[in-house]
Tab-separated table of C-alpha atoms in Angstrom:
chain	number	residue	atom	x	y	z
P	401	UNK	CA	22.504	-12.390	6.057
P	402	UNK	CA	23.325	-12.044	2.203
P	403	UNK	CA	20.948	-13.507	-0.017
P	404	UNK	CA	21.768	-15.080	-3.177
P	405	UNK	CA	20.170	-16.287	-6.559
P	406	UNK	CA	22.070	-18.885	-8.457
P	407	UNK	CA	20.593	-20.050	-12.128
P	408	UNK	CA	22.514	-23.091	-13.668
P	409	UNK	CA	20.612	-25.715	-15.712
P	410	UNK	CA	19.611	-28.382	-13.271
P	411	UNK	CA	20.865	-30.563	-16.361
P	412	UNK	CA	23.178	-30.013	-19.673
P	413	UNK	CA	24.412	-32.252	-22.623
P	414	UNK	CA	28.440	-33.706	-21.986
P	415	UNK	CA	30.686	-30.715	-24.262
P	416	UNK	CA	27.069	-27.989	-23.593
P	417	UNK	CA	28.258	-24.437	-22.968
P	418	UNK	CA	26.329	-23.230	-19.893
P	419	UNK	CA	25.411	-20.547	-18.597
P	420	UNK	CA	26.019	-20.007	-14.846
P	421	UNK	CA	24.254	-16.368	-13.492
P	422	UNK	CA	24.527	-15.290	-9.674
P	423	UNK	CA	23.025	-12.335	-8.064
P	424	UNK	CA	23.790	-11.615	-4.351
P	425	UNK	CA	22.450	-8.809	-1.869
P	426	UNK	CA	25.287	-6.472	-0.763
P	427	UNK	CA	25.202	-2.599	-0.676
P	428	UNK	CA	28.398	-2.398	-2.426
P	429	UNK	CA	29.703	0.947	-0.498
P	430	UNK	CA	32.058	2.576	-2.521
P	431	UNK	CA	33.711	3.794	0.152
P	432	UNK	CA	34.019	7.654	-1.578
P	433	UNK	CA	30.813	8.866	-0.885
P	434	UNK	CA	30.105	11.198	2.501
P	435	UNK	CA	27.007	11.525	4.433
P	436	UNK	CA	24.615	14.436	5.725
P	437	UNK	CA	27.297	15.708	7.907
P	438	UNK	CA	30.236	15.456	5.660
P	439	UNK	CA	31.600	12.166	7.532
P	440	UNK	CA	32.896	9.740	4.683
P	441	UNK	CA	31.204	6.741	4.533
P	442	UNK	CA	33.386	3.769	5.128
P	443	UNK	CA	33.939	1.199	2.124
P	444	UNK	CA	32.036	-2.062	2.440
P	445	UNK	CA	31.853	-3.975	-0.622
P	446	UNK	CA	32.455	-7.863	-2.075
P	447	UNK	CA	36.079	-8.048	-3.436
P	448	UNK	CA	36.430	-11.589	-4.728
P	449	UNK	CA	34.191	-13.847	-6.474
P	450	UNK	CA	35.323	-17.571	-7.127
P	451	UNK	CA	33.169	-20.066	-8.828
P	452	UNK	CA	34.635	-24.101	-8.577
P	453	UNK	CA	32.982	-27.056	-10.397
P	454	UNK	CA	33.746	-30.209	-8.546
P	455	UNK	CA	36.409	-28.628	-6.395
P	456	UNK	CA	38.053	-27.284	-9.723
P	457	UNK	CA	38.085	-23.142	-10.026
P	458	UNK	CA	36.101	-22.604	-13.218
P	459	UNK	CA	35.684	-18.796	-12.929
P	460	UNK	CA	37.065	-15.806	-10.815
P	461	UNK	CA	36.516	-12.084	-10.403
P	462	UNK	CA	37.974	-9.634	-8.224
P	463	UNK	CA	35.208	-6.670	-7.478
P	464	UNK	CA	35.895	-2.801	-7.145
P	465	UNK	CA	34.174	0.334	-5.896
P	466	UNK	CA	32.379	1.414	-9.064
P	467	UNK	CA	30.209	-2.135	-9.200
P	468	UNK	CA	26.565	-1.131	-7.916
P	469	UNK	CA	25.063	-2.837	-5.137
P	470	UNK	CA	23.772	-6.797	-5.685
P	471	UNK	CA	25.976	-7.501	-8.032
P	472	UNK	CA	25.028	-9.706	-10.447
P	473	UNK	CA	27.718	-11.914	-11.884
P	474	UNK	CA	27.254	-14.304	-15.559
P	475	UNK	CA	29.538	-16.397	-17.137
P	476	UNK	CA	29.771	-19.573	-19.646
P	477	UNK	CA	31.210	-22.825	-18.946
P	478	UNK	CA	31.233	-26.315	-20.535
P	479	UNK	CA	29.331	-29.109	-18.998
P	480	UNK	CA	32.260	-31.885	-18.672
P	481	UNK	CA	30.503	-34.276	-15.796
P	482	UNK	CA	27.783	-34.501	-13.473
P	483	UNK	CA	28.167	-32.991	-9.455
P	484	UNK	CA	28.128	-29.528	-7.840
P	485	UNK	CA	29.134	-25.998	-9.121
P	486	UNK	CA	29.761	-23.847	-5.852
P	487	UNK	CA	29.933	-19.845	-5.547
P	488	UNK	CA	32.054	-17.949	-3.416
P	489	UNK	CA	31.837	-14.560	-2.237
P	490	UNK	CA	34.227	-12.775	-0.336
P	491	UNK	CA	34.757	-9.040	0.919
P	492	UNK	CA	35.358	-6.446	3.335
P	493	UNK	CA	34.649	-6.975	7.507
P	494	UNK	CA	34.857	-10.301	7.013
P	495	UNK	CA	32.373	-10.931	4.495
P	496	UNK	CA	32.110	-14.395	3.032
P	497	UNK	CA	28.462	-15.792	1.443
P	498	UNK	CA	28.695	-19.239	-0.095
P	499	UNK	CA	25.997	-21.363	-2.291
P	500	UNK	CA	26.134	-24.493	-4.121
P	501	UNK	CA	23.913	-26.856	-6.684
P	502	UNK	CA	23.971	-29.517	-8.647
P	503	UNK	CA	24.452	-30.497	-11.879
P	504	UNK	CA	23.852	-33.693	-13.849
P	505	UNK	CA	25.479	-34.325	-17.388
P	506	UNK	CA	24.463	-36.901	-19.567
B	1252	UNK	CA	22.424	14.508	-2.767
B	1253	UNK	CA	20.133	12.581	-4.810
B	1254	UNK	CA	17.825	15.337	-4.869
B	1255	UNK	CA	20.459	18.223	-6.351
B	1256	UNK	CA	21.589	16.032	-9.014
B	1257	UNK	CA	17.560	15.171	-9.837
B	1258	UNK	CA	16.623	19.014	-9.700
B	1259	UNK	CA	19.666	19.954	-12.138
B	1260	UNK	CA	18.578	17.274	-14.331
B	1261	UNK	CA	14.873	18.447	-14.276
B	1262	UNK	CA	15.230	22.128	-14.436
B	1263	UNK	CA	15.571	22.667	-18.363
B	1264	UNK	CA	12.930	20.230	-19.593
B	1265	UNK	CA	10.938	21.919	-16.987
B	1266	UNK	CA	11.371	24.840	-18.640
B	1267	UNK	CA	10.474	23.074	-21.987
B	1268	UNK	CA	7.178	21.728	-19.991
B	1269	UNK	CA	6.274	24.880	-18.559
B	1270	UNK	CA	6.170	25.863	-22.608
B	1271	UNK	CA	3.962	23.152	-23.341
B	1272	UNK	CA	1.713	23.449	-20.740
B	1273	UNK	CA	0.444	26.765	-22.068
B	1274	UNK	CA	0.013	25.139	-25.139
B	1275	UNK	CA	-2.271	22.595	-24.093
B	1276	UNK	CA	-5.377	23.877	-21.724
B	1277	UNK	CA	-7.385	21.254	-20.699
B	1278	UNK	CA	-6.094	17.773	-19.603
B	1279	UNK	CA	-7.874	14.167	-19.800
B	1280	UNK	CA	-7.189	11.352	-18.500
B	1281	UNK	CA	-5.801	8.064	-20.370
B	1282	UNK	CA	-8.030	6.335	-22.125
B	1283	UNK	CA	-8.417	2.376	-20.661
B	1284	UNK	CA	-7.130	1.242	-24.001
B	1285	UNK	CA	-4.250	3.148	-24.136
B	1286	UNK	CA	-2.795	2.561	-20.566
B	1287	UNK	CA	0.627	0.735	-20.195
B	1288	UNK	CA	2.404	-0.539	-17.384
B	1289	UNK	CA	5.759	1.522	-17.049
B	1290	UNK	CA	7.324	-2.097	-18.490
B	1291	UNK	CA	6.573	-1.366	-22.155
B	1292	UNK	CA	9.056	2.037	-21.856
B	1293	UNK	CA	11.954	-0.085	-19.819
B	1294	UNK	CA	14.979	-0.978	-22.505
B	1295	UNK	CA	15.209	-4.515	-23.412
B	1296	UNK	CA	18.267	-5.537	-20.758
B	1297	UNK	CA	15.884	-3.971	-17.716
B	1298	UNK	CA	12.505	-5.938	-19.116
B	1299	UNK	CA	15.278	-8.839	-19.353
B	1300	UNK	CA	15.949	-8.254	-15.592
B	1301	UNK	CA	12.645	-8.126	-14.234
B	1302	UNK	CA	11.281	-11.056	-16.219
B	1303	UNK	CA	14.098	-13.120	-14.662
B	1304	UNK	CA	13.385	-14.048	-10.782
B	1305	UNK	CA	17.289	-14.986	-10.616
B	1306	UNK	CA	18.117	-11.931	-12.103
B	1307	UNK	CA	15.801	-9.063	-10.968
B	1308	UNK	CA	17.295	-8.032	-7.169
B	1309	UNK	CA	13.723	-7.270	-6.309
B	1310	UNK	CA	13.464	-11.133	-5.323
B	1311	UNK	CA	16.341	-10.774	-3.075
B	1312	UNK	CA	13.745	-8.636	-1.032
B	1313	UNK	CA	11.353	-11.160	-1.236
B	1314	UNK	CA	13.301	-14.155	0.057
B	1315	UNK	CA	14.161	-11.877	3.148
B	1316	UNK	CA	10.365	-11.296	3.007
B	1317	UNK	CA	9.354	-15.037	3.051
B	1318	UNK	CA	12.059	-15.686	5.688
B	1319	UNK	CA	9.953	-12.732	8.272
B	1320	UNK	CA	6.806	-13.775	6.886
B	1321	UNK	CA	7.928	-17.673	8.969
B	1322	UNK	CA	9.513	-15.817	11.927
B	1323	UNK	CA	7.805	-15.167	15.466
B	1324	UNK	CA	7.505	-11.718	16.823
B	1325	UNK	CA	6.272	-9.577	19.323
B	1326	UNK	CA	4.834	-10.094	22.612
B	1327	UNK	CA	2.044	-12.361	21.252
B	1328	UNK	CA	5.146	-14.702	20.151
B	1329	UNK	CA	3.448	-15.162	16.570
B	1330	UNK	CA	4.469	-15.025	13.257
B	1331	UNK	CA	2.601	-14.200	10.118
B	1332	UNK	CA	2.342	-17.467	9.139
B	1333	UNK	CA	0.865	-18.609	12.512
B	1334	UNK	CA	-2.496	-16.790	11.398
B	1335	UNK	CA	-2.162	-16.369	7.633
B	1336	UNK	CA	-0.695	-19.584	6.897
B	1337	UNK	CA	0.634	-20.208	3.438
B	1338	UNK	CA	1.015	-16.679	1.454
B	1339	UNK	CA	0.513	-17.987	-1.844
B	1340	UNK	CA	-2.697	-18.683	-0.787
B	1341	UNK	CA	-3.919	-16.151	1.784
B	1342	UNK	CA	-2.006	-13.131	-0.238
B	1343	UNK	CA	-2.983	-13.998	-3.858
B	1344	UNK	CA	-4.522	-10.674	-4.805
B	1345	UNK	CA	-4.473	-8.470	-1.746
B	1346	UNK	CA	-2.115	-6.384	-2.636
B	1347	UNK	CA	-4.068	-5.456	-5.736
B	1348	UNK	CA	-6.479	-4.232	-3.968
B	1349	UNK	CA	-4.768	-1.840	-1.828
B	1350	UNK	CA	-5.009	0.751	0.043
B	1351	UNK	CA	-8.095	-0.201	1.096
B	1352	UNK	CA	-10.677	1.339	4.008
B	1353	UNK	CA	-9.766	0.755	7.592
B	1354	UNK	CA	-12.508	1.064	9.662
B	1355	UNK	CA	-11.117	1.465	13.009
B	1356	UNK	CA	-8.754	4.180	11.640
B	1357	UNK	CA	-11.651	5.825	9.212
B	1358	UNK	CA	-9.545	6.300	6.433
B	1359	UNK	CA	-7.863	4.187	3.854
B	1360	UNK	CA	-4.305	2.374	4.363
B	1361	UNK	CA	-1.568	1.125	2.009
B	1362	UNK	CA	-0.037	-2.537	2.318
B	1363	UNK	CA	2.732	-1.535	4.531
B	1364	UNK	CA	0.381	0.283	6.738
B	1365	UNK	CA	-2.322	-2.896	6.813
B	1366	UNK	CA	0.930	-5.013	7.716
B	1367	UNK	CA	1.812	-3.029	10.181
B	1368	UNK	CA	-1.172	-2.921	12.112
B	1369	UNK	CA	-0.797	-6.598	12.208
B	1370	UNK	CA	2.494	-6.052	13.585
B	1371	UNK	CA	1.525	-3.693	16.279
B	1372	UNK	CA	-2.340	-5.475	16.988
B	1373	UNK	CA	-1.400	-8.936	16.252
B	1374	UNK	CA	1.993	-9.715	16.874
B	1375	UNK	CA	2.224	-7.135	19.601
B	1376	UNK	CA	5.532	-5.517	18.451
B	1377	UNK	CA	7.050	-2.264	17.363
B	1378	UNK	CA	5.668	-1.180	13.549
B	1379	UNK	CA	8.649	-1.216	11.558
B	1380	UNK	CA	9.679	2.152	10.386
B	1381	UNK	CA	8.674	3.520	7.084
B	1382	UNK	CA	11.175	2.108	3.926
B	1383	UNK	CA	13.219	0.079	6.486
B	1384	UNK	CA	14.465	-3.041	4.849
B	1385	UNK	CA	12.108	-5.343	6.948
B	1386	UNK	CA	8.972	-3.748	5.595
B	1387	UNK	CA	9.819	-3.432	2.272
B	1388	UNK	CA	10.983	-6.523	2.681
B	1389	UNK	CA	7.227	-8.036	3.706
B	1390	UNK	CA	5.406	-6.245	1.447
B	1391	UNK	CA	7.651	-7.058	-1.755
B	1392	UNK	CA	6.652	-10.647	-0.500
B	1393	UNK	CA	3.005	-9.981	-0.128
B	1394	UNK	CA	2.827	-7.948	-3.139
B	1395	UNK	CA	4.379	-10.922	-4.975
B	1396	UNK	CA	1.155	-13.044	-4.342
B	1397	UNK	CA	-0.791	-10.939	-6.870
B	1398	UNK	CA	1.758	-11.145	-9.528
B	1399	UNK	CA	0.323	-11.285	-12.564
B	1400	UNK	CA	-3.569	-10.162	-11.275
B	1401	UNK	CA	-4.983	-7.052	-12.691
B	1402	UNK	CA	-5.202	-4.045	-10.495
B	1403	UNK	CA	-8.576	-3.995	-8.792
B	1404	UNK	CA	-9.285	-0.740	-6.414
B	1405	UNK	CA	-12.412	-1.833	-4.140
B	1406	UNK	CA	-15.739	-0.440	-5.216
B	1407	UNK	CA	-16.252	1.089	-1.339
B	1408	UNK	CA	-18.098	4.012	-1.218
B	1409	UNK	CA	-16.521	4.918	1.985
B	1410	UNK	CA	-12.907	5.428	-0.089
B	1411	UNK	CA	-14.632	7.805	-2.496
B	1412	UNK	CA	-13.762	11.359	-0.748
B	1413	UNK	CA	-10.143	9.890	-0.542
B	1414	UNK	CA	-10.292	9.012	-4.334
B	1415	UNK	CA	-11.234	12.524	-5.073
B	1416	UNK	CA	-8.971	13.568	-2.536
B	1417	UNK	CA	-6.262	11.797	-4.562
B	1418	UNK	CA	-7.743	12.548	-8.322
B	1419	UNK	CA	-7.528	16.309	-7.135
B	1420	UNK	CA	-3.875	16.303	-5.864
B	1421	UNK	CA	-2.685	14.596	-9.036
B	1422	UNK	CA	-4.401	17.641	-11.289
B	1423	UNK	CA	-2.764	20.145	-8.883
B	1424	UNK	CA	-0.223	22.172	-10.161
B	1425	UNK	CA	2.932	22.077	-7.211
B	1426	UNK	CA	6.133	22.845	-6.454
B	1427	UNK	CA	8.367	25.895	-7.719
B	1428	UNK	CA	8.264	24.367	-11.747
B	1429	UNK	CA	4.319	24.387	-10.515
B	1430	UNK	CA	3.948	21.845	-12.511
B	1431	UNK	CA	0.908	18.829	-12.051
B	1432	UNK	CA	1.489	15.164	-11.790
B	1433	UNK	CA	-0.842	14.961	-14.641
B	1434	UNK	CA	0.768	17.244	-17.071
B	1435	UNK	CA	3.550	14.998	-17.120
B	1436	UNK	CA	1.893	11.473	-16.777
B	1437	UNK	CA	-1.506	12.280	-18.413
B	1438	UNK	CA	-0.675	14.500	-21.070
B	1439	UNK	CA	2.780	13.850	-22.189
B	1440	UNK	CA	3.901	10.114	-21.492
B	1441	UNK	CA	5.613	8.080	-24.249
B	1442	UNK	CA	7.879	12.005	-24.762
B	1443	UNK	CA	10.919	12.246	-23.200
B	1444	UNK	CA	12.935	14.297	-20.352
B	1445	UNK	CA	16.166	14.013	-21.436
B	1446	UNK	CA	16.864	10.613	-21.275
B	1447	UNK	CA	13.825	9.588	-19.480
B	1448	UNK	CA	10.745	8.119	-20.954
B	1449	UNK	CA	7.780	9.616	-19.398
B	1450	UNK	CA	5.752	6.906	-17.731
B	1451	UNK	CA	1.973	6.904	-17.242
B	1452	UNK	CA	2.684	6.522	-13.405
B	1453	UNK	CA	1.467	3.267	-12.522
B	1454	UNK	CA	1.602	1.940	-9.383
B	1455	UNK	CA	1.584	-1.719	-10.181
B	1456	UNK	CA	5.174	-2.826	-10.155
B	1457	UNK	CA	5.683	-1.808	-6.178
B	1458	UNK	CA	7.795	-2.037	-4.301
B	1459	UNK	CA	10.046	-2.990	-6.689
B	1460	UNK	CA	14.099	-2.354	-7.718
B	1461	UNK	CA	14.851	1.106	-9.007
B	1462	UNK	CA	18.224	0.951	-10.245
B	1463	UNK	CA	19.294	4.634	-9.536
B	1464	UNK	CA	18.517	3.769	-6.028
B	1465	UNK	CA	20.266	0.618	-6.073
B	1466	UNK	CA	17.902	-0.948	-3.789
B	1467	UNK	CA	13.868	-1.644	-3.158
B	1468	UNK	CA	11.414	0.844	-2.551
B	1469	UNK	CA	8.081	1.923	-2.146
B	1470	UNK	CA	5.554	3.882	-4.151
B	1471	UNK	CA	5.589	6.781	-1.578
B	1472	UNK	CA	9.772	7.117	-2.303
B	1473	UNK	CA	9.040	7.446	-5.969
B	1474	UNK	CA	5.971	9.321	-5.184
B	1475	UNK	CA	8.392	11.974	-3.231
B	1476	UNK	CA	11.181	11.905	-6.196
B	1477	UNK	CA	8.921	13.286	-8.227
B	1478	UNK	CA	7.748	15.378	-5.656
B	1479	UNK	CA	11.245	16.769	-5.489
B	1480	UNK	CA	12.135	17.137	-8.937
B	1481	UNK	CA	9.662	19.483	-8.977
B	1482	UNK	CA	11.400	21.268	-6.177
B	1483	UNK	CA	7.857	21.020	-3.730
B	1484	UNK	CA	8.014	19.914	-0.213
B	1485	UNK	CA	7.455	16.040	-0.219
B	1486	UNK	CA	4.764	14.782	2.176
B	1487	UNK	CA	5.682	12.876	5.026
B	1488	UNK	CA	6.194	9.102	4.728
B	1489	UNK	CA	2.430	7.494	5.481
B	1490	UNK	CA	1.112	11.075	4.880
B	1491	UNK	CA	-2.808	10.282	4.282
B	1492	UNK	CA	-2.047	13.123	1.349
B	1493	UNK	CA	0.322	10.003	-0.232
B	1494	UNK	CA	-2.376	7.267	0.298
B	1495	UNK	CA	-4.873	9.554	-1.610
B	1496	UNK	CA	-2.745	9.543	-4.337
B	1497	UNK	CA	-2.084	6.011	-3.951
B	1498	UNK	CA	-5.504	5.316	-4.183
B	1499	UNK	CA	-6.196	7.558	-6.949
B	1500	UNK	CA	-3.024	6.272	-8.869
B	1501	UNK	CA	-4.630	2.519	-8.324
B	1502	UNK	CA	-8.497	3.323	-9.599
B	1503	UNK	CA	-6.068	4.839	-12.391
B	1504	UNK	CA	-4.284	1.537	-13.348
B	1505	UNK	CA	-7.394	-0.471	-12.373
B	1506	UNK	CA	-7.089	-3.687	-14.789
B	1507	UNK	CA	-3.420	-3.226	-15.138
B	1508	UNK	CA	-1.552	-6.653	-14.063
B	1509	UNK	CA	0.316	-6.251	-10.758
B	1510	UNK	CA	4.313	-6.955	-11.901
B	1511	UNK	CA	5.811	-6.667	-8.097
B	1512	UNK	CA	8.503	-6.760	-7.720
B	1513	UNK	CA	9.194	-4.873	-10.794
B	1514	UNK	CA	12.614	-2.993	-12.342
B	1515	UNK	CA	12.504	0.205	-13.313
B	1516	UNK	CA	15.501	2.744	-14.186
């Protein structure tokens, strides 16, 4: 199962720029590298990220080879109302992790 | 293919080393005032890391630790918790005084090895395997419950021919730069090989994230990189040789405060 950190302010001033940081466990196999017998080592890594606050996407990355394993993903937004920021992560063999908290603006 | 990149990187300030080590005859260990946790050499972004629990990966480790910590295992059908109950409490400061003596084994053992005899005696299941993800895993969340306690070997007499043991191998000269752990760590720490700051070697940040290995892992693993950079034969994982040292490297941070788990490049 892949674990995940999330930090976001638990609360923020209406107009605040926040910032939102998410770490997640994945090996992040590039796919290019071969093992002790030469065999090539089969790509597994995340390839989208999508952040939504109150069902709205605020932020979205796609992910490539060269990103190292538990990626750790930060970015700003602006606190407009109170309710949930949720994290997506999707990737290869089906992968899909998702977390979510809440936010209160005053 | 870790290991040819590490010995190409090592080989010329080896050379430079080998230079200075006929400069400098006899070696002494670090004064108590002057030892520092391998945080003070990390750049400002990696002490930014580990200071962060929602940043530093390590914790990832140690919520898959807490999570085994709660489940049930083995044939006795019990889970850590069943006997130790809440870690914060029955944890806080064991791990700082590891490897400790083991009487029914007559030598000392290292965390994973003391949790794995509970696994095999107490929970009546299979040890997990050296560096596997589950024992890392446990003992990144053990270790955690001395966060922040100094480094305090046990005054047992029984551990002292291990300590020597340990004090000797880290003088001895090894490998085919026959170099010694202390020439490095002792004598020139603070310098640098190529890129790398020296360390003084301290054992208090473990397991913890190394980011060239992208992952968690244990004192012996680092123990046998440096074993390999210096192109000797690495011990066996849970070699008593690498407990010896573990002990040795312990008495050697002894007041130090335990950081797992820690970052480091």
């Amino acid at each position: 199962m892949a674990r995940a950190l999330i930090n976001v302010p638990a609360k923020a001033k209406r107009g605040e720029v926040i910032t939102i940081k998410t770490l997640i466990s994945h090996v992040m196999e590039s796919g290019f590298r071969h093992n002790q017998i030469g065999v090539r080592i089969p790509r597994d890594i995340i390839t989208s990220f999508t952040c939504t606050y109150n069902g709205e996407e605020i932020f979205q990355a796609d992910l490539h080879p060269a990103i190292t394993a538990n990626p750790f993903i930060a970015f700003t937004t602006i606190a407009t109302e109170s309710g949930t920021i949720a994290f997506t992560w999707r990737g290869d063999n089906g992968f899909s992790a998702a977390e979510s908290v809440n936010i209160t603006v005053e | 293919m870790n290991a040819v990149r590490k010995r190409a990187r090592w080989l010329a300030p080896a050379a430079v080393l080998l230079a200075l080590a006929a400069v400098i005859s006899a070696r002494a260990e670090i004064p108590l005032a002057e030892r520092r946790s391998g945080y003070a050499d990390l750049a400002p972004d990696t002490k930014a890391m580990q200071d962060d629990d929602t940043s530093n990966p390590g914790m990832l480790a140690v919520l898959d630790g807490e999570a085994l910590w709660k489940t049930k295992a083995g044939n006795a059908g019990r889970a850590c918790a069943d006997c130790h109950a809440d870690a914060r409490v029955s944890m806080k400061g064991v791990a700082a005084r590891y490897p400790a003596f083991e009487p029914t084994l007559s030598r000392p053992v290292n965390l994973e090895q003391r949790i794995n005899i509970c696994r095999t005696e107490r929970q009546q299941a299979q040890p997990f395997a050296s560096e596997s993800k589950d024992l890392l895993a446990l003992t990144a969340f053990v270790g955690m419950q001395s966060r922040g306690q100094p480094i305090a070997p046990p005054a047992d007499e029984r551990l002292r021919p291990f300590l020597d043991a340990g004090r000797e191998a880290f003088s001895r000269r090894l490998g085919q730069f026959n170099l010694s752990c202390g020439q490095c760590h002792d004598d020139n720490w603070g310098k640098r090989l190529i890129g790398n700051i020296i360390p003084q070697a301290h054992p208090n940040g473990y397991p913890l994230y190394r980011l060239e290995w992208q992952s968690i892992g244990s004192l012996q693993r680092r123990l046998r990189n440096c074993m390999i950079g210096l192109r000797a034969e690495p011990y066996e994982y849970g070699a008593p040789e690498y407990v010896s040292l573990e002990l040795y490297l312990m008495w050697r941070a002894r007041g130090l405060p335990a950081e797992t788990p820690a970052v480091r490049p």
